[in-house]
């Protein structure tokens, strides 16, 4: 099968790969680029753990054809850390016990980042709305919501 | 009186046992929030192959013929495992608890008895979908 060359920005770095027709972005990231931070959950857009940001907008990478991100910027959890330091959201998730098994955490963090990037001071309802596409099977939603609110208020207040 | 073995975790905490009332960070939290905790699907072993199982689409049906020729010809397929390749199932629930007649096949032989019963296992280089051909 003929492969298509594909170039895009991955966490601020230019990458070039060859993809089979029909390859989804999740497979491209995990198997061709080796970024294991987006997780394979359901593979059909129901769980949200494969969520990534494409040009700053939240997308389900399992439902995104890899070729559609040509020339665009893809951000994953792997790029969230600021150098050696945790992103405020990561710090807040850790401090608020917002991860149990951790499998939904990559998607939750990307959904939370998409929210805070466009709305730095969200209400509780807006946080709930923002992570509504992400399923946490440990059902630890409350600490996750609290963590996002804590990160939004600079880690001070607890909603 | 129970003897406390304080030497066992000596390097992990100071042993004043004043932990109650304090928040303690979980050991796996850093891996979780950075996405580096390894899960089953994240392992990449050298020479790793992938196995996919072709399962029954019917709740109860006779297996007249299993045609694996197309799968065997497919690119990247290393081996097609059929029921005759695994005549004894060593891992049935009943055998594990050492109880009763062990008659559940690994792969269906002449009949499928539930929807989703394994019929053929395909070992391949990648997880790209193997072709399936299963006349009833």
Short mmCIF file of C-alpha atoms in Angstrom, two decimals, chain A residues 30-31 36-37 39-40 77 81 86 90 93-94 97 99-103 105 109, chain B residues 23-26 28-30 32-37 39 41-44 75 127:
data_model
loop_
_atom_site.label_atom_id
_atom_site.label_comp_id
_atom_site.label_asym_id
_atom_site.label_seq_id
_atom_site.Cartn_x
_atom_site.Cartn_y
_atom_site.Cartn_z
CA UNK A 30 1.75 6.30 19.37
CA UNK A 31 3.25 3.94 16.83
CA UNK A 36 2.60 7.15 24.24
CA UNK A 37 0.80 9.84 26.25
CA UNK A 39 -4.14 6.53 25.29
CA UNK A 40 -6.23 4.08 23.33
CA UNK A 77 0.25 15.57 27.30
CA UNK A 81 5.38 20.12 31.03
CA UNK A 86 4.97 20.52 35.85
CA UNK A 90 -0.48 18.76 36.32
CA UNK A 93 -4.10 17.17 39.50
CA UNK A 94 -1.34 15.73 41.69
CA UNK A 97 -5.63 13.43 44.03
CA UNK A 99 -5.85 10.56 39.25
CA UNK A 100 -6.46 7.06 40.45
CA UNK A 101 -5.55 4.51 37.79
CA UNK A 102 -4.41 7.38 35.58
CA UNK A 103 -5.71 6.11 32.27
CA UNK A 105 -5.69 11.57 32.98
CA UNK A 109 -5.57 17.25 31.22
CA UNK B 23 -1.73 14.39 52.99
CA UNK B 24 0.64 11.88 51.44
CA UNK B 25 1.45 12.02 47.74
CA UNK B 26 0.87 8.78 45.89
CA UNK B 28 2.45 6.79 40.97
CA UNK B 29 0.98 10.31 40.72
CA UNK B 30 3.90 11.92 38.87
CA UNK B 32 -0.01 9.67 35.83
CA UNK B 33 0.01 13.45 35.37
CA UNK B 34 2.92 13.34 32.92
CA UNK B 35 1.49 10.44 30.93
CA UNK B 36 4.55 8.30 31.54
CA UNK B 37 2.93 5.55 33.61
CA UNK B 39 0.03 0.63 30.68
CA UNK B 41 -0.81 -1.12 25.54
CA UNK B 42 2.33 1.02 25.95
CA UNK B 43 4.82 -1.85 25.93
CA UNK B 44 6.92 -2.27 22.82
CA UNK B 75 1.01 -9.27 4.08
CA UNK B 127 -2.34 -4.79 14.32
#
